[in-house]
Structures are given as structure tokens and as C-alpha cells.
Short mmCIF file of C-alpha atoms and ligand atoms in Angstrom, two decimals:
data_model
loop_
_atom_site.label_atom_id
_atom_site.label_comp_id
_atom_site.label_asym_id
_atom_site.label_seq_id
_atom_site.Cartn_x
_atom_site.Cartn_y
_atom_site.Cartn_z
CA UNK A 1 22.68 -9.74 -9.42
CA UNK A 2 18.88 -9.75 -9.62
CA UNK A 3 17.32 -13.22 -8.85
CA UNK A 4 13.83 -13.75 -10.64
CA UNK A 5 11.41 -16.78 -10.90
CA UNK A 6 8.93 -16.84 -13.47
CA UNK A 7 6.44 -19.17 -14.95
CA UNK A 8 2.95 -20.50 -14.05
CA UNK A 9 1.90 -20.51 -10.01
CA UNK A 10 3.59 -23.11 -8.14
CA UNK A 11 5.86 -24.02 -11.14
CA UNK A 12 7.99 -21.14 -11.23
CA UNK A 13 11.46 -21.69 -12.92
CA UNK A 14 14.67 -19.47 -11.69
CA UNK A 15 16.23 -16.81 -13.75
CA UNK A 16 17.86 -13.64 -13.79
CA UNK A 17 17.19 -9.99 -14.72
CA UNK A 18 20.53 -8.52 -15.89
CA UNK A 19 21.34 -4.70 -15.70
CA UNK A 20 19.60 -3.47 -18.98
CA UNK A 21 16.37 -5.46 -17.54
CA UNK A 22 16.60 -8.63 -19.65
CA UNK A 23 15.42 -11.37 -18.03
CA UNK A 24 17.18 -14.66 -18.82
CA UNK A 25 16.22 -18.31 -18.02
CA UNK A 26 18.37 -19.57 -15.57
CA UNK A 27 16.75 -23.12 -15.65
CA UNK A 28 19.97 -24.51 -17.08
CA UNK A 29 21.58 -23.61 -14.02
CA UNK A 30 20.08 -26.51 -12.17
CA UNK A 31 19.12 -25.29 -8.84
CA UNK A 32 15.95 -23.30 -7.95
CA UNK A 33 16.41 -20.35 -5.33
CA UNK A 34 15.70 -22.55 -1.85
CA UNK A 35 17.40 -22.92 1.13
CA UNK A 36 19.90 -25.26 -0.15
CA UNK A 37 20.85 -22.65 -2.65
CA UNK A 38 21.18 -19.83 -0.21
CA UNK A 39 22.95 -21.94 2.37
CA UNK A 40 25.31 -23.14 0.45
CA UNK A 41 27.54 -21.33 -2.45
CA UNK A 42 24.34 -21.09 -4.32
CA UNK A 43 24.84 -17.51 -5.08
CA UNK A 44 28.73 -17.43 -6.01
CA UNK A 45 27.95 -20.48 -8.17
CA UNK A 46 25.02 -18.55 -9.83
CA UNK A 47 27.35 -15.65 -10.50
CA UNK A 48 29.87 -17.62 -12.49
CA UNK A 49 27.09 -19.44 -14.33
CA UNK A 50 25.74 -16.01 -15.28
CA UNK A 51 29.07 -14.54 -16.55
CA UNK A 52 29.72 -17.58 -18.69
CA UNK A 53 26.00 -18.49 -20.00
CA UNK A 54 23.80 -15.17 -19.62
CA UNK A 55 24.70 -13.91 -23.00
CA UNK A 56 23.19 -17.19 -24.67
CA UNK A 57 20.68 -18.43 -21.93
CA UNK A 58 17.13 -18.45 -23.55
CA UNK A 59 15.26 -14.93 -22.88
CA UNK A 60 12.22 -14.70 -20.83
CA UNK A 61 9.56 -13.06 -22.81
CA UNK A 62 8.34 -9.69 -21.36
CA UNK A 63 5.09 -10.62 -20.74
CA UNK A 64 5.66 -13.85 -18.60
CA UNK A 65 4.48 -14.02 -15.26
CA UNK A 66 7.00 -13.26 -12.25
CA UNK A 67 6.34 -15.58 -9.22
CA UNK A 68 8.25 -15.03 -5.87
CA UNK A 69 12.03 -14.39 -6.45
CA UNK A 70 12.70 -17.28 -3.95
CA UNK A 71 11.01 -20.83 -3.00
CA UNK A 72 8.71 -20.76 -0.06
CA UNK A 73 10.99 -20.34 3.16
CA UNK A 74 10.77 -21.70 6.40
CA UNK A 75 9.33 -18.34 8.10
CA UNK A 76 8.39 -14.68 7.46
CA UNK A 77 9.05 -12.49 10.35
CA UNK A 78 7.58 -9.42 10.24
CA UNK A 79 8.55 -6.39 12.70
CA UNK A 80 5.70 -4.22 13.96
CA UNK A 81 5.55 -0.53 14.23
CA UNK A 82 9.11 -0.07 13.00
CA UNK A 83 8.79 3.66 11.66
CA UNK A 84 8.25 6.62 14.03
CA UNK A 85 5.42 8.09 11.69
CA UNK A 86 3.72 4.79 11.32
CA UNK A 87 3.66 4.55 15.30
CA UNK A 88 2.06 7.95 15.52
CA UNK A 89 -0.71 7.16 12.97
CA UNK A 90 -1.49 3.63 14.25
CA UNK A 91 -1.89 5.52 17.76
CA UNK A 92 1.11 2.89 18.98
CA UNK A 93 4.12 3.86 21.30
CA UNK A 94 7.39 3.65 20.21
CA UNK A 95 8.56 0.35 21.00
CA UNK A 96 11.57 -0.42 23.65
CA UNK A 97 12.50 -3.70 21.52
CA UNK A 98 11.33 -4.83 17.99
CA UNK A 99 7.97 -6.05 17.72
CA UNK A 100 8.06 -9.46 16.00
CA UNK A 101 5.32 -11.46 14.85
CA UNK A 102 4.76 -14.38 11.91
CA UNK A 103 3.10 -14.23 8.56
CA UNK A 104 2.14 -17.58 7.06
CA UNK A 105 4.24 -18.53 4.39
CA UNK A 106 1.35 -19.85 2.33
CA UNK A 107 0.63 -16.25 1.75
CA UNK A 108 3.41 -15.38 -0.53
CA UNK A 109 2.37 -14.57 -4.31
CA UNK A 110 4.16 -12.74 -7.17
CA UNK A 111 4.92 -9.32 -7.51
CA UNK A 112 1.78 -8.69 -9.78
CA UNK A 113 -0.68 -11.36 -9.02
CA UNK A 114 -4.23 -10.45 -7.94
CA UNK A 115 -4.68 -9.63 -4.16
CA UNK A 116 -7.58 -11.80 -3.07
CA UNK A 117 -9.71 -10.17 -0.55
CA UNK A 118 -10.62 -12.84 1.95
CA UNK A 119 -14.31 -14.28 2.83
CA UNK A 120 -16.11 -12.24 5.51
CA UNK A 121 -13.27 -9.54 5.23
CA UNK A 122 -14.13 -5.86 5.32
CA UNK A 123 -10.85 -4.20 6.29
CA UNK A 124 -7.75 -4.87 3.80
CA UNK A 125 -4.98 -2.58 4.07
CA UNK A 126 -1.60 -2.26 2.36
CA UNK A 127 1.87 -1.81 3.77
CA UNK A 128 5.04 -1.32 1.56
CA UNK A 129 8.26 -2.75 3.03
CA UNK A 130 11.53 -3.61 2.75
CA UNK A 131 12.16 -7.43 3.10
CA UNK A 132 15.41 -8.96 3.87
CA UNK A 133 16.47 -12.67 2.79
CA UNK A 134 18.78 -14.64 5.29
CA UNK A 135 21.97 -15.68 3.25
CA UNK A 136 23.59 -18.10 5.79
CA UNK A 137 22.21 -19.57 9.15
CA UNK A 138 21.90 -16.99 11.87
CA UNK A 139 21.77 -17.83 15.78
CA UNK A 140 22.89 -15.32 18.47
CA UNK A 141 24.71 -13.25 15.87
CA UNK A 142 25.84 -9.88 16.80
CA UNK A 143 24.74 -6.50 14.80
CA UNK A 144 28.23 -6.47 13.43
CA UNK A 145 28.05 -10.24 12.32
CA UNK A 146 24.53 -9.50 10.84
CA UNK A 147 25.77 -8.32 7.50
CA UNK A 148 27.22 -11.57 6.65
CA UNK A 149 24.26 -13.55 7.22
CA UNK A 150 22.27 -11.62 4.49
CA UNK A 151 21.62 -12.85 0.99
CA UNK A 152 19.64 -9.89 -0.20
CA UNK A 153 16.53 -7.60 -0.55
CA UNK A 154 13.18 -7.40 -1.87
CA UNK A 155 10.21 -5.54 -2.21
CA UNK A 156 7.15 -6.54 -0.08
CA UNK A 157 3.40 -5.54 0.44
CA UNK A 158 2.69 -6.91 3.70
CA UNK A 159 -1.22 -7.04 3.22
CA UNK A 160 -3.20 -6.99 6.29
CA UNK A 161 -6.68 -7.69 7.64
CA UNK A 162 -7.22 -4.94 10.23
CA UNK A 163 -10.35 -6.59 11.70
CA UNK A 164 -8.99 -10.36 11.81
CA UNK A 165 -5.55 -8.77 13.18
CA UNK A 166 -6.60 -6.44 15.97
CA UNK A 167 -10.49 -7.30 16.94
CA UNK A 168 -10.73 -11.14 16.68
CA UNK A 169 -8.52 -11.90 19.45
CA UNK A 170 -5.07 -13.45 19.86
CA UNK A 171 -2.08 -12.94 17.66
CA UNK A 172 -1.81 -10.69 14.73
CA UNK A 173 -1.02 -13.56 12.76
CA UNK A 174 -4.55 -14.10 11.85
CA UNK A 175 -4.66 -10.89 9.99
CA UNK A 176 -1.36 -11.20 8.17
CA UNK A 177 -1.60 -14.63 6.55
CA UNK A 178 -4.29 -15.08 3.92
CA UNK A 179 -3.64 -16.49 0.60
CA UNK A 180 -1.86 -13.57 -1.61
CA UNK A 181 -1.07 -11.36 1.36
CA UNK A 182 2.74 -11.55 0.57
CA UNK A 183 3.57 -10.33 -2.83
CA UNK A 184 7.11 -10.39 -3.22
CA UNK A 185 9.62 -9.15 -5.68
CA UNK A 186 10.04 -8.66 -8.75
CA UNK A 187 13.26 -9.51 -8.05
CA UNK A 188 15.75 -10.32 -5.15
CA UNK A 189 18.68 -7.92 -5.20
CA UNK A 190 21.80 -9.51 -3.68
CA UNK A 191 23.25 -7.48 -0.87
CA UNK A 192 26.21 -6.07 -2.91
CA UNK A 193 23.66 -4.17 -4.88
CA UNK A 194 21.84 -2.31 -1.95
CA UNK A 195 24.99 -0.91 -0.12
CA UNK A 196 22.78 1.39 2.39
CA UNK A 197 19.62 -0.24 3.00
CA UNK A 198 18.89 2.54 5.41
CA UNK A 199 18.46 5.25 2.69
CA UNK A 200 15.86 4.00 0.15
CA UNK A 201 12.79 5.66 -0.98
CA UNK A 202 9.57 3.95 -0.99
CA UNK A 203 6.04 4.75 -2.13
CA UNK A 204 2.33 2.98 -2.69
CA UNK A 205 -0.61 4.28 -4.41
CA UNK A 206 -4.08 2.81 -4.24
CA UNK A 207 -6.05 3.79 -7.46
CA UNK A 208 -3.04 6.18 -8.66
CA UNK A 209 -3.40 8.17 -5.37
CA UNK A 210 -0.20 8.46 -3.26
CA UNK A 211 -0.73 6.64 0.13
CA UNK A 212 2.81 6.08 1.45
CA UNK A 213 5.76 8.04 0.48
CA UNK A 214 8.66 7.62 2.87
CA UNK A 215 11.92 6.32 3.30
CA UNK A 216 13.85 3.33 4.79
CA UNK A 217 15.88 5.95 7.10
CA UNK A 218 12.99 6.21 9.03
CA UNK A 219 13.06 2.98 10.63
CA UNK A 220 13.18 2.97 14.59
CA UNK A 221 15.48 -0.67 14.46
CA UNK A 222 17.94 -0.96 11.35
CA UNK A 223 18.35 -4.19 9.34
CA UNK A 224 21.66 -5.35 11.15
CA UNK A 225 19.95 -4.68 14.43
CA UNK A 226 16.85 -6.63 13.49
CA UNK A 227 18.73 -9.63 12.10
CA UNK A 228 20.81 -9.90 15.24
CA UNK A 229 17.53 -9.26 17.50
CA UNK A 230 15.38 -12.10 16.02
CA UNK A 231 18.37 -14.45 16.23
CA UNK A 232 18.20 -14.12 19.94
CA UNK A 233 14.91 -15.77 19.76
CA UNK A 234 15.01 -18.35 16.98
CA UNK A 235 17.43 -19.60 14.22
CA UNK A 236 17.15 -17.96 11.02
CA UNK A 237 17.53 -20.24 8.11
CA UNK A 238 18.85 -19.66 4.87
CA UNK A 239 15.99 -18.06 2.60
CA UNK A 240 14.01 -16.97 5.49
CA UNK A 241 12.55 -13.50 5.30
CA UNK A 242 12.09 -10.43 7.53
CA UNK A 243 9.98 -7.85 6.60
CA UNK A 244 11.13 -4.76 8.28
CA UNK A 245 8.23 -2.82 8.79
CA UNK A 246 5.81 0.16 7.20
CA UNK A 247 5.67 3.95 7.31
CA UNK A 248 2.65 5.88 7.54
CA UNK A 249 -0.10 6.00 5.24
CA UNK A 250 -2.17 2.86 5.67
CA UNK A 251 -5.61 2.82 5.60
CA UNK A 252 -5.77 2.15 9.52
CA UNK A 253 -4.17 5.44 10.15
CA UNK A 254 -6.68 7.49 7.76
CA UNK A 255 -8.75 10.29 9.83
CA UNK A 256 -11.66 10.49 10.37
CA UNK A 257 -12.43 7.01 8.43
CA UNK A 258 -10.39 4.69 6.97
CA UNK A 259 -11.14 3.54 3.20
CA UNK A 260 -10.03 -0.30 3.16
CA UNK A 261 -9.36 -2.11 -0.40
CA UNK A 262 -12.35 -3.53 -2.24
CA UNK A 263 -12.48 -5.41 -5.32
CA UNK A 264 -11.37 -3.62 -8.40
CA UNK A 265 -8.75 -1.20 -6.34
CA UNK A 266 -5.07 -1.40 -7.81
CA UNK A 267 -2.38 -1.11 -5.64
CA UNK A 268 1.30 -0.20 -6.71
CA UNK A 269 4.48 0.44 -4.77
CA UNK A 270 8.03 0.68 -4.97
CA UNK A 271 11.42 0.98 -3.61
CA UNK A 272 14.43 2.41 -4.79
CA UNK A 273 16.62 -0.06 -6.75
CA UNK A 274 14.01 -3.05 -5.96
CA UNK A 275 11.50 -2.55 -8.64
CA UNK A 276 7.50 -1.89 -8.65
CA UNK A 277 4.58 -4.24 -7.68
CA UNK A 278 1.20 -3.87 -8.79
CA UNK A 279 -2.16 -5.61 -7.74
CA UNK A 280 -5.36 -5.54 -8.51
CA UNK A 281 -8.01 -6.74 -5.71
CA UNK A 282 -10.62 -9.24 -6.26
CA UNK A 283 -13.12 -10.80 -4.24
CA UNK A 284 -12.67 -14.48 -2.57
CA UNK A 285 -14.52 -17.18 -4.32
ZN1 ZN B 1 4.20 -4.88 8.28
#
């Protein structure tokens, strides 16, 4: 099942994308895709609703804006340097344990919303990533138990301001959290749709030129391991997002000189079975 949310920013309504790509309005289902929905039997009930009602539910017009496919979660945890090739191009060592950092949940936007270049920014960079959504509360779970705690997967562009992140002191969160820095979607694919999250092709282009082309098979720490690992340090709540890191090909690694994003640039990206996104960069007001 593919969950979508559609409509004006901040007032999105829940929907479903059917296998043939048709988008169905699920506001008749009554619940939005939030912590209560994922933590209870929401997905199961939605599946039932879908079987009974999808054929006659209102269609979402194709030109309608898509929002993030879930309500703002309690946290976004990102994994740093989780691809061998990215470690090499950012000059980092292969980590012995996963590197984790936070991204403000206020940075979440829809998959095709504009990217706003923050004030006083010169180094906005892209990162195509597989994002994992937690289904059941996870605390001290083992790697073997981890799959039972997953709701599904989404495409994520973990936008990063490298100067804020690396040259302004303190934690990476500073360069990861600007508004519009976390486009999610176009849909949340439930876990049953992605039997092997460790073998998905992924790509990203800037103004039509390929910058990233890789596979989740190149991750250092896999999905189950990451869920288990993070749950040793904090409780993962239903709807929480873990973004699993990016492969090589970010601006930061460009030789001799990185070419960061500027207003007018168009970034497109995708992951197998998780759809595509497109953002156009605009200057902050
Ligand atoms: Zn990242």
C-alpha cells in the first residue's frame, strides 16, 4: 500500500496511491497518518477501508500538490557516513558504529515543494536517501526484532548547508534543519512493498546532470541494524523517521571545487519502488 497526503501545505488530507498510479482521497477513512495511526492498527484498518471503499472514493486530481506522506513525527534521526563511497568523497573514515544526528521536523515538506536557500547560505547540498518509518514503538530491540517495528519506507532528500554544518561549530543539526530541507515522498510504501530494502537503485540529478547513482546495497549499516542501534539510545515512536545516509556524489565531494545549489537550480531524485521528487531552488525572502 502507498500512503500519500495531498492539498495545501499544513492542511493536507490523507490518501492512497493505487497500483495503477490513481490517487484516491482517503479523508473518508477519518484518521490522518500520525503517531496514533501508526502505533495502533491504523495500517490494517486502512487496508480494509481501501478494499471496501477505494473503488468509489473521490479521486485526487493529478495536478494537486502532494505533501509529506505522514504527519510531522516526533523526530527525524539521520545516519551520517553510511555508504563506503560517500565516506571516501567526504574524506571521512569508515565509522565503527553508526553516526547519528538530528534534523528538525519543521524542515519537512512535500516531495516537489521548492527548496528555499536559507539566509546567509552559500553551501546548500543534496543527499538522496532511503528513509525508514517506524510502525511500533521501539526500545532496546534486536536486529532480528527490528523488521516488526517498521511501517514502511520513503524517498528523502537530506538537504544540508555545509558551512552551517561543518564550519559554524557544534553539531551537524545546524546545517540540516532549515525549512524545506526534508522533502519526503511522493508516498510512503508499506514494508510489504519493499521486501529487500538493501538492494534499491537510487539516483539524483542537478539541472539534468547525474550527480548520485548508487544502490542501498552499498550501505555500511543496514536498515534492521540501524533501527536496533538507534533504539539502544532513545525510544523510537510510531511515525518517527530514520534517514539511512547518502552515497557519493554530493557537492561537498566535488573536485577541485564544489558547486553548491543556487536559486533556479532543479534537483530531481528517485529510489526504486519509492517514486521520484523534484525541487526547484529559490532564494529566501
Ligand atoms: Zn544525510
